[in-house]
Coordinates of C-alpha atoms and ligand atoms in Angstrom, one line a residue:
M24 CA -0.2 0.1 -0.1
S25 CA 1.1 3.3 -0.5
P26 CA 1.7 5.1 2.8
S27 CA 4.1 2.4 3.3
G28 CA 5.8 3.4 0.1
G29 CA 4.8 0.1 -1.9
K30 CA 3.1 0.2 -5.0
L31 CA -0.4 1.9 -5.5
P32 CA -3.4 -0.2 -5.6
D33 CA -5.1 -0.1 -8.8
K34 CA -7.9 2.2 -7.2
P35 CA -7.9 4.9 -4.9
W36 CA -10.9 3.6 -3.0
A37 CA -9.5 -0.4 -2.9
G38 CA -8.4 -0.3 1.3
R39 CA -11.9 -1.5 1.7
F40 CA -12.0 -3.6 -0.7
S41 CA -10.8 -7.4 -0.7
Q42 CA -11.9 -8.4 -4.3
R43 CA -11.2 -7.2 -7.4
T44 CA -13.7 -5.7 -9.8
H45 CA -15.5 -7.8 -12.4
P46 CA -14.3 -6.5 -15.9
A47 CA -18.0 -6.0 -17.3
A48 CA -18.2 -4.2 -13.7
E49 CA -15.5 -1.8 -14.5
A50 CA -16.5 -1.3 -17.8
F51 CA -20.3 -0.5 -17.1
T52 CA -19.2 2.1 -14.1
S53 CA -16.4 4.0 -16.1
S54 CA -17.5 7.4 -17.4
L55 CA -14.3 7.9 -18.7
A56 CA -14.8 7.5 -22.1
F57 CA -17.6 10.8 -22.0
D58 CA -16.1 12.6 -19.2
R59 CA -12.5 13.1 -20.2
R60 CA -13.6 16.1 -22.0
L61 CA -14.0 17.7 -18.4
W62 CA -9.9 17.6 -18.0
P63 CA -9.7 21.7 -18.3
Y64 CA -11.9 22.5 -15.9
D65 CA -10.6 19.4 -13.4
L66 CA -7.7 20.9 -13.8
E67 CA -8.8 24.7 -12.9
G68 CA -10.5 23.5 -10.2
S69 CA -7.7 21.3 -8.4
A70 CA -5.3 23.8 -8.7
A71 CA -8.1 26.7 -7.3
W72 CA -8.5 23.7 -4.1
A73 CA -4.7 23.8 -3.9
R74 CA -4.6 27.2 -3.0
A75 CA -7.8 26.8 -0.8
L76 CA -5.9 24.3 0.9
R77 CA -2.8 26.3 1.3
R78 CA -4.5 29.7 2.7
A79 CA -6.4 26.9 5.3
E80 CA -2.5 26.3 6.3
L81 CA -3.4 22.6 5.3
I82 CA -0.5 21.9 3.3
G83 CA 2.9 24.2 2.9
Q84 CA 3.9 26.7 0.4
D85 CA 6.3 24.2 -1.2
E86 CA 3.6 21.4 -1.1
L87 CA 1.5 24.2 -3.0
A88 CA 4.2 24.6 -5.6
A89 CA 4.7 21.0 -6.1
L90 CA 1.3 20.5 -6.7
L91 CA 0.5 23.1 -8.8
E92 CA 3.8 22.4 -11.1
G93 CA 2.7 18.4 -10.9
L94 CA -0.7 19.7 -12.4
E95 CA 0.8 21.8 -15.4
A96 CA 3.1 18.4 -15.6
V97 CA -0.6 16.5 -16.5
R98 CA -2.2 19.4 -18.1
A99 CA 0.7 19.0 -20.7
E100 CA 0.2 15.5 -21.1
L101 CA -3.1 15.8 -21.7
A102 CA -3.1 18.8 -24.0
S103 CA -0.4 16.7 -26.2
G104 CA -2.2 13.7 -25.7
A105 CA 0.2 12.0 -24.3
F106 CA -1.8 11.2 -20.8
P107 CA -2.2 7.6 -19.9
F108 CA -5.8 7.2 -19.6
R109 CA -7.0 4.2 -17.3
Q110 CA -10.3 2.8 -17.7
E111 CA -9.9 1.4 -14.2
L112 CA -9.6 4.4 -12.7
E113 CA -13.4 5.2 -13.4
D114 CA -13.3 8.8 -14.4
I115 CA -11.5 11.9 -15.1
H116 CA -11.3 12.8 -11.6
M117 CA -9.9 9.8 -10.8
N118 CA -7.4 9.5 -13.8
I119 CA -6.0 13.0 -13.0
E120 CA -5.3 12.5 -9.2
R121 CA -3.7 9.6 -10.1
R122 CA -1.3 10.9 -12.4
L123 CA -0.6 13.7 -10.3
V124 CA 0.6 11.3 -7.5
E125 CA 3.1 9.6 -10.3
L126 CA 4.5 13.0 -11.5
A127 CA 4.3 14.8 -8.5
G128 CA 5.0 11.9 -5.6
P129 CA 3.3 11.7 -2.5
V130 CA 2.3 15.2 -2.3
G131 CA -0.3 14.5 -4.8
G132 CA -2.0 12.6 -2.5
K133 CA -2.5 15.8 -0.1
L134 CA -5.0 17.6 -3.0
H135 CA -8.0 15.8 -2.2
T136 CA -8.2 16.5 1.6
G137 CA -11.8 17.6 2.4
R138 CA -12.6 17.1 -0.8
S139 CA -15.3 14.5 -2.9
R140 CA -15.6 14.1 -6.4
N141 CA -19.6 15.0 -5.4
D142 CA -18.6 18.7 -5.0
Q143 CA -15.8 17.9 -7.7
I144 CA -18.0 16.7 -10.4
A145 CA -21.1 19.5 -9.4
L146 CA -17.5 22.1 -10.0
D147 CA -16.7 20.8 -13.5
E148 CA -20.2 21.0 -14.9
R149 CA -20.8 24.3 -14.0
L150 CA -17.2 25.7 -15.3
Y151 CA -17.6 24.1 -18.1
L152 CA -21.0 25.2 -18.8
R153 CA -19.8 28.6 -17.8
D154 CA -17.6 28.5 -20.6
I155 CA -20.2 27.0 -23.0
L156 CA -22.8 29.3 -22.4
R157 CA -20.4 32.2 -23.6
R158 CA -20.1 30.4 -26.9
V159 CA -23.4 29.7 -27.0
D160 CA -24.6 33.5 -26.9
D161 CA -21.8 34.2 -29.2
G162 CA -23.0 31.7 -31.8
I163 CA -27.1 33.0 -31.7
A164 CA -25.8 36.4 -32.6
E165 CA -23.9 35.1 -35.4
V166 CA -27.4 33.8 -36.6
Q167 CA -28.8 37.0 -35.4
R168 CA -26.6 39.1 -37.7
A169 CA -27.3 36.6 -40.6
L170 CA -30.6 37.1 -40.3
L171 CA -30.5 40.7 -39.8
G172 CA -28.4 41.1 -42.6
R173 CA -30.6 39.6 -45.3
A174 CA -33.9 41.6 -43.7
E175 CA -31.9 44.9 -44.1
E176 CA -31.1 44.2 -47.9
Q177 CA -35.1 43.2 -48.4
L178 CA -36.9 46.0 -47.0
D179 CA -38.6 46.4 -49.9
C180 CA -39.9 42.4 -50.9
W181 CA -43.4 42.1 -50.3
M182 CA -44.5 38.2 -49.8
P183 CA -48.0 36.4 -48.6
G184 CA -47.6 36.1 -44.8
Y185 CA -49.5 32.4 -43.9
T186 CA -51.3 31.3 -41.1
H187 CA -52.5 28.0 -41.5
L188 CA -50.0 27.7 -44.1
Q189 CA -52.7 29.5 -46.2
R190 CA -52.0 33.0 -47.5
A191 CA -53.4 35.4 -44.9
Q192 CA -51.7 39.4 -45.5
P193 CA -49.2 40.6 -47.4
I194 CA -46.2 41.0 -45.5
L195 CA -42.9 42.0 -45.7
L196 CA -40.1 39.4 -46.2
A197 CA -38.3 41.4 -43.9
H198 CA -40.8 41.1 -41.3
H199 CA -41.0 37.7 -41.7
L200 CA -36.7 37.4 -41.0
L201 CA -37.2 39.7 -38.3
A202 CA -39.6 37.2 -36.0
Y203 CA -36.9 34.9 -36.1
V204 CA -34.3 38.0 -34.7
F205 CA -36.4 38.3 -31.9
M206 CA -37.0 34.8 -30.7
L207 CA -33.2 34.5 -30.7
A208 CA -32.9 37.5 -28.4
R209 CA -35.4 35.8 -26.1
D210 CA -33.0 32.6 -26.3
R211 CA -29.9 34.7 -25.4
E212 CA -31.9 36.2 -22.6
R213 CA -33.0 32.5 -21.1
F214 CA -29.3 31.5 -21.2
L215 CA -28.1 34.3 -19.8
E216 CA -30.4 34.1 -17.0
C217 CA -29.3 30.2 -16.6
L218 CA -25.8 31.7 -16.7
A219 CA -26.4 33.6 -13.4
R220 CA -27.3 30.3 -11.7
V221 CA -24.6 27.8 -13.0
N222 CA -22.5 30.5 -11.6
V223 CA -22.5 29.4 -8.3
M224 CA -19.3 27.4 -6.8
P225 CA -20.1 24.3 -5.1
L226 CA -16.3 23.2 -3.7
G227 CA -16.0 22.5 -0.1
S228 CA -19.5 20.4 -0.1
A229 CA -17.3 17.6 -0.4
A230 CA -19.4 14.5 -0.3
L231 CA -22.9 15.9 1.2
A232 CA -22.1 17.2 4.5
G233 CA -19.5 19.9 4.1
T234 CA -15.5 19.9 4.2
A235 CA -14.3 19.5 7.3
F236 CA -11.4 21.9 7.0
P237 CA -11.5 25.5 7.4
I238 CA -11.7 26.6 3.8
D239 CA -12.5 29.9 3.2
R240 CA -15.0 28.7 0.3
E241 CA -15.6 32.8 -0.3
A242 CA -11.6 33.8 -1.7
L243 CA -12.4 30.0 -3.4
A244 CA -15.2 31.2 -5.4
R245 CA -13.4 34.6 -5.9
D246 CA -10.2 32.8 -7.1
L247 CA -12.2 30.8 -9.6
G248 CA -14.2 33.7 -10.6
F249 CA -18.1 32.5 -9.3
A250 CA -20.5 35.1 -7.8
A251 CA -20.6 33.0 -4.7
P252 CA -20.1 29.5 -2.8
S253 CA -23.2 27.7 -2.9
P254 CA -25.0 28.1 0.8
N255 CA -26.3 24.2 1.0
S256 CA -23.5 21.4 0.7
M257 CA -26.2 18.9 0.3
D258 CA -28.3 20.8 -2.5
A259 CA -24.5 21.6 -4.2
V260 CA -24.1 17.8 -5.0
A261 CA -27.4 16.6 -5.1
D262 CA -29.1 18.8 -7.8
R263 CA -28.6 19.3 -11.7
D264 CA -31.2 21.9 -12.0
F265 CA -28.9 23.7 -14.0
I266 CA -27.9 21.2 -16.3
L267 CA -31.7 20.8 -17.4
E268 CA -32.3 24.4 -17.5
F269 CA -29.3 24.7 -20.3
L270 CA -31.2 21.4 -21.9
A271 CA -34.3 23.1 -21.6
H272 CA -33.1 26.5 -23.5
A273 CA -31.4 24.6 -25.9
A274 CA -34.5 22.4 -26.8
I275 CA -36.6 25.6 -27.2
L276 CA -33.6 27.5 -29.1
G277 CA -33.7 24.2 -31.4
M278 CA -37.2 24.3 -31.8
H279 CA -36.8 28.0 -33.0
L280 CA -33.9 27.2 -35.7
S281 CA -36.0 24.2 -36.5
R282 CA -39.2 26.5 -37.6
L283 CA -37.1 28.3 -39.6
S284 CA -35.7 25.4 -41.3
A285 CA -39.1 24.6 -42.0
D286 CA -40.0 28.1 -43.3
L287 CA -37.0 27.6 -45.7
T288 CA -37.3 24.0 -47.0
L289 CA -41.1 24.7 -47.9
W290 CA -40.0 28.2 -49.6
A291 CA -37.8 26.5 -51.5
T292 CA -40.3 24.0 -53.4
A293 CA -41.0 24.9 -56.8
E294 CA -44.3 25.1 -55.6
F295 CA -43.6 28.4 -53.7
G296 CA -40.6 29.5 -55.6
F297 CA -39.4 31.7 -52.9
V298 CA -36.0 31.1 -52.0
E299 CA -32.7 29.1 -53.7
F300 CA -30.5 27.6 -51.2
S301 CA -26.8 28.0 -52.8
D302 CA -24.9 25.4 -53.8
A303 CA -22.6 25.0 -51.0
F304 CA -25.8 24.4 -49.0
A305 CA -27.4 21.8 -50.3
T306 CA -26.8 18.4 -52.0
G307 CA -28.0 16.0 -54.8
S308 CA -29.8 12.7 -55.1
S309 CA -27.9 9.6 -55.8
I310 CA -30.5 8.6 -58.8
M311 CA -32.7 11.5 -59.2
P312 CA -30.1 14.2 -61.6
Q313 CA -32.2 16.9 -61.0
K314 CA -32.5 17.3 -57.5
K315 CA -31.0 19.8 -55.4
N316 CA -32.0 18.7 -51.3
P317 CA -31.8 21.6 -48.8
D318 CA -30.3 18.9 -46.3
V319 CA -28.4 21.4 -44.1
A320 CA -31.7 23.3 -43.2
E321 CA -33.8 19.4 -42.8
L322 CA -30.8 18.3 -40.5
M323 CA -31.1 21.7 -38.5
R324 CA -34.8 21.1 -38.0
G325 CA -34.0 17.1 -37.4
K326 CA -31.5 17.5 -34.9
T327 CA -34.0 18.7 -33.1
G328 CA -35.2 16.3 -31.8
R329 CA -32.0 15.0 -30.1
L330 CA -32.2 18.0 -28.1
Y331 CA -35.6 17.4 -27.0
G332 CA -34.6 13.7 -26.2
N333 CA -32.0 14.8 -24.5
L334 CA -33.6 16.9 -21.9
Q335 CA -36.3 14.3 -21.5
A336 CA -33.4 12.1 -20.6
A337 CA -31.9 14.3 -18.1
L338 CA -35.0 14.8 -16.5
V339 CA -36.2 11.3 -16.1
T340 CA -33.1 10.2 -14.6
M341 CA -33.1 12.9 -12.0
K342 CA -36.5 12.4 -10.9
G343 CA -37.1 10.3 -8.0
L344 CA -33.5 10.3 -6.9
P345 CA -33.3 10.7 -3.1
L346 CA -30.8 13.1 -1.5
T347 CA -27.9 13.2 -2.4
Y348 CA -25.6 12.1 -4.6
N349 CA -26.5 8.9 -6.5
S350 CA -24.3 6.9 -9.4
D351 CA -27.6 8.2 -11.6
M352 CA -26.2 11.4 -12.2
Q353 CA -23.1 10.1 -13.5
E354 CA -25.9 9.9 -16.8
D355 CA -26.2 13.3 -17.0
K356 CA -22.9 14.0 -19.0
E357 CA -23.7 12.5 -22.3
P358 CA -27.2 14.3 -22.6
L359 CA -25.4 17.3 -21.9
F360 CA -22.5 16.7 -24.4
D361 CA -24.6 15.6 -27.0
T362 CA -26.9 19.1 -26.4
V363 CA -23.6 21.3 -26.3
D364 CA -22.4 19.6 -29.8
T365 CA -25.4 19.6 -31.7
L366 CA -26.0 23.4 -30.7
E367 CA -22.8 24.1 -31.7
A368 CA -23.4 22.3 -35.1
I369 CA -26.6 24.4 -35.6
L370 CA -24.7 27.0 -34.8
Q371 CA -21.8 27.0 -37.4
V372 CA -23.9 25.9 -39.9
A373 CA -27.0 28.5 -39.7
P374 CA -25.3 31.6 -40.4
P375 CA -23.4 31.0 -43.7
M376 CA -26.6 28.9 -44.9
V377 CA -28.7 31.9 -44.4
G378 CA -26.2 34.3 -45.5
T379 CA -26.1 32.5 -48.8
L380 CA -29.5 31.9 -49.5
T381 CA -31.2 33.7 -52.7
F382 CA -34.6 35.4 -52.3
K383 CA -36.6 35.1 -55.7
V384 CA -38.0 38.8 -54.7
E385 CA -40.1 39.0 -58.0
R386 CA -41.9 36.0 -57.7
M387 CA -42.4 36.6 -53.9
R388 CA -43.9 40.5 -55.0
E389 CA -46.3 39.1 -57.8
V390 CA -47.9 36.7 -55.5
A391 CA -47.9 38.5 -52.1
G392 CA -51.7 40.4 -53.2
A393 CA -52.9 37.2 -55.0
Q394 CA -56.4 35.1 -53.7
Y395 CA -57.6 37.9 -51.7
A396 CA -54.8 38.8 -49.3
T397 CA -56.3 42.4 -49.2
A398 CA -59.6 41.5 -48.5
T399 CA -58.8 42.7 -44.6
D400 CA -58.4 45.7 -45.9
L401 CA -61.7 45.9 -48.0
A402 CA -63.6 45.2 -44.5
D403 CA -61.0 47.7 -43.1
Y404 CA -61.9 50.1 -45.7
L405 CA -65.7 50.2 -45.0
V406 CA -65.2 50.1 -41.5
R407 CA -63.6 53.6 -42.2
K408 CA -66.7 54.6 -43.8
G409 CA -68.6 53.8 -40.7
V410 CA -69.7 50.1 -41.3
P411 CA -69.1 47.8 -38.0
F412 CA -66.3 45.4 -38.4
R413 CA -68.5 42.4 -38.0
D414 CA -70.9 43.8 -40.7
A415 CA -68.3 44.7 -43.2
H416 CA -66.3 41.0 -42.4
E417 CA -69.8 39.7 -43.4
I418 CA -70.0 41.7 -46.8
V419 CA -66.2 41.5 -47.6
G420 CA -67.1 37.6 -47.0
K421 CA -69.5 37.4 -49.5
T422 CA -67.7 39.5 -52.0
V423 CA -64.8 36.7 -51.9
R424 CA -67.4 34.0 -52.7
Y425 CA -69.0 36.6 -55.4
G426 CA -65.5 37.0 -57.1
L427 CA -64.7 32.9 -56.5
G428 CA -67.5 32.3 -58.5
Q429 CA -66.3 34.7 -61.2
G430 CA -63.0 33.9 -61.3
K431 CA -61.8 37.4 -60.4
E432 CA -59.1 38.9 -57.6
L433 CA -60.8 41.6 -55.8
A434 CA -59.1 44.2 -57.7
E435 CA -60.6 42.8 -61.2
L436 CA -64.1 43.7 -60.0
S437 CA -66.0 46.7 -61.2
L438 CA -67.2 49.4 -59.2
D439 CA -71.0 48.0 -60.2
E440 CA -70.0 45.1 -58.8
F441 CA -68.7 46.3 -55.5
R442 CA -71.7 48.5 -55.2
Q443 CA -73.7 45.4 -55.1
M444 CA -72.2 44.2 -52.1
S445 CA -72.0 47.8 -50.1
P446 CA -72.9 51.0 -51.8
L447 CA -70.6 52.9 -49.5
I448 CA -67.6 51.4 -51.7
D449 CA -66.2 54.3 -54.1
E450 CA -63.5 54.7 -56.5
D451 CA -61.0 55.0 -54.2
V452 CA -61.6 51.2 -52.8
Y453 CA -59.0 50.7 -55.8
A454 CA -56.0 52.5 -54.1
A455 CA -57.2 50.5 -50.5
I456 CA -56.4 47.3 -51.4
T457 CA -53.1 47.6 -52.9
V458 CA -50.4 45.5 -51.6
E459 CA -48.8 48.9 -50.9
A460 CA -52.1 50.3 -48.7
S461 CA -52.3 46.8 -47.2
L462 CA -48.8 47.2 -46.2
R463 CA -48.4 50.7 -45.1
A464 CA -51.7 50.9 -43.0
R465 CA -49.9 48.8 -40.7
A466 CA -47.8 51.1 -38.9
A467 CA -48.9 50.4 -35.3
I468 CA -45.4 49.0 -33.4
G469 CA -44.4 45.8 -34.4
G470 CA -46.5 45.9 -37.8
T471 CA -45.4 45.3 -41.4
A472 CA -45.3 48.8 -42.3
P473 CA -42.0 49.8 -43.8
E474 CA -42.0 52.4 -41.0
A475 CA -42.7 50.0 -38.6
V476 CA -40.4 47.5 -39.5
R477 CA -37.6 50.2 -40.2
R478 CA -38.3 50.3 -36.4
Q479 CA -38.0 47.0 -35.7
L480 CA -34.8 46.8 -37.2
E481 CA -33.3 49.5 -35.7
E482 CA -34.6 47.7 -32.4
A483 CA -32.9 44.7 -33.4
R484 CA -29.6 46.0 -34.3
E485 CA -29.5 48.0 -31.0
L486 CA -30.3 44.4 -29.0
I487 CA -27.4 42.7 -31.3
A488 CA -25.3 45.6 -30.6
R489 CA -25.6 45.7 -26.9
G490 CA -25.3 42.0 -26.7
S491 CA -27.3 40.7 -24.0
R492 CA -24.1 39.6 -21.9
A493 CA -23.6 43.6 -21.2
Ligands
LIG15 N1 -18.2 10.3 -12.3 C1 -18.7 10.6 -11.2 C2 -20.2 11.5 -12.0 O1 -20.0 11.5 -13.3 C3 -18.1 11.3 -10.6 C4 -18.7 11.6 -9.2 C5 -18.9 10.5 -8.4 N2 -19.0 9.9 -7.0 C6 -19.3 9.0 -6.3 N3 -19.4 9.0 -5.4 N4 -19.0 7.6 -7.4 O2 -21.0 11.8 -11.5

C-alpha cells in the first residue's frame, strides 16, 4: 500500500475491498469515455482547491508549488495527447489525481483533502457550462446578424404572410426574418439567466455534509471567478437543475431554428419558389440527377429531436432520486455533451446558410397580393366608412364568394359589382386594396408597414450590438 511506500493499489478507494472489480462492472461504471472532455475544468478546479488548502494552512508553500507544478505536467500530457488514460480508474477525476501522484510524488495524495468527487464533478460541470454558455451566446448572435443582414437588404420585398399555411395578408420579407431575430434574442436572455444560476461555486461541499477543514469558500469562489459559494452542501452535490435548465433552453432554441428550417425548406419548393439555397448548402440525389435537396436546413430541423430527447433523458434520470448524490447522476453528461455538440454544429452552419440564400423577390412580390390577400383591407375600408367590423367582415366574405364564382381577384371587380355588395364603396376602394396600402396601413408598433419594420430593424440592431451579455 502507498502509505508504506509500496505499489499503488489500482483504485484510490481499494483499501476497503478484498476482491477485484469484475471487468464487466468496471466497464459498466466507467465514465471516462465521455467525461474526459472535462479535463481542463478539473485541472482548474484542482489548482484552486490546492490554493484553498494552502490558505487554510493544510499544506505548506512548497507543497502548493509541487501540486501546481504537478498539475501543469498533467495538463501538458492531456493537451498533447500523451496522457495515459486508465479505464479502471473510473473517471477523469481519479485519472488526473492518480497521474498527479505519479508525476509529483506523495504530495499529490494531499490534493483530495476535504474534497469529494461529488463536489468536484458539480464544479467541473459548472465551469464547463460557464464557457459553453458564453460560446452559445456568441453563436446565436451570429445567426441573428445573418438574419438581420438579409432583412436590411430586403426592405422592399413583399410576400404573402401565412396562417394555417394559407395565404393570409401581405407582409415584408424583412418582417418575417426579423421575427426570428427577436425569438433568438429571447433565447439569449434565457441562456444568460441560466448563466447566473450556473455561476455558483459548489466546491467545499465535499461528499454531502460540507468539508471538515477551515476552507474559506468565499475566497475560493473569487479565485474561480464565481459570484458566490453555494449556500447548502447537500443541494450543491445533489441537484442538476442548472443542467436541466440549459437543456431546456437548448431545446427551445432548437425549436426556433427548426421552424426557420421548415420555412426555408418549404420556400425552396417549386410550389412556393420563394428562395434558393446556395449549392454550398444543398446536396444532390444519388439517383435523380435534377435534385437539389436542402439537407442542411432539414438536418437543423431533424437534430432538434435530439435536443428534446436529451432534456427528456436528463429529467427522467433525476426524477425520484433521493438526496444527495447517486450514481444515476453520472448519466447527466452524455445528454449534456450531445446537446452542446448538436447546438454548436447548428450554430456553425446556420449563419452562412442564411447568408447565402437567394430570395426570389420577383416571385414573392408577384404573389403577395393574390388570392384575396387584401380582403381584410377591404373590410377595414368599410369600417372607415362607418360600417361595424362584423358587418364589414360579412360583406367582404360575400364579395370574396362572388369573386371566386366569377374567377376574379378583388381588384378585378368593377365598381358596379362592388356597389352591389355595399353602396358605401367608391372609386377610392382600388387604392385601399393594393399590397402597398395593405402594408402601409399596419404602421402600429410591431406591424409590417415599411416604417414599422424599419423601427424593428433598429431595435434588433441595438439588441445585437448591446449583446445580451453587457
Ligand atoms: N464520475 C462521477 C460522475 O460523473 C463523479 C462523481 C462520483 N462520485 C461517486 N461517489 N461515485 O457523477
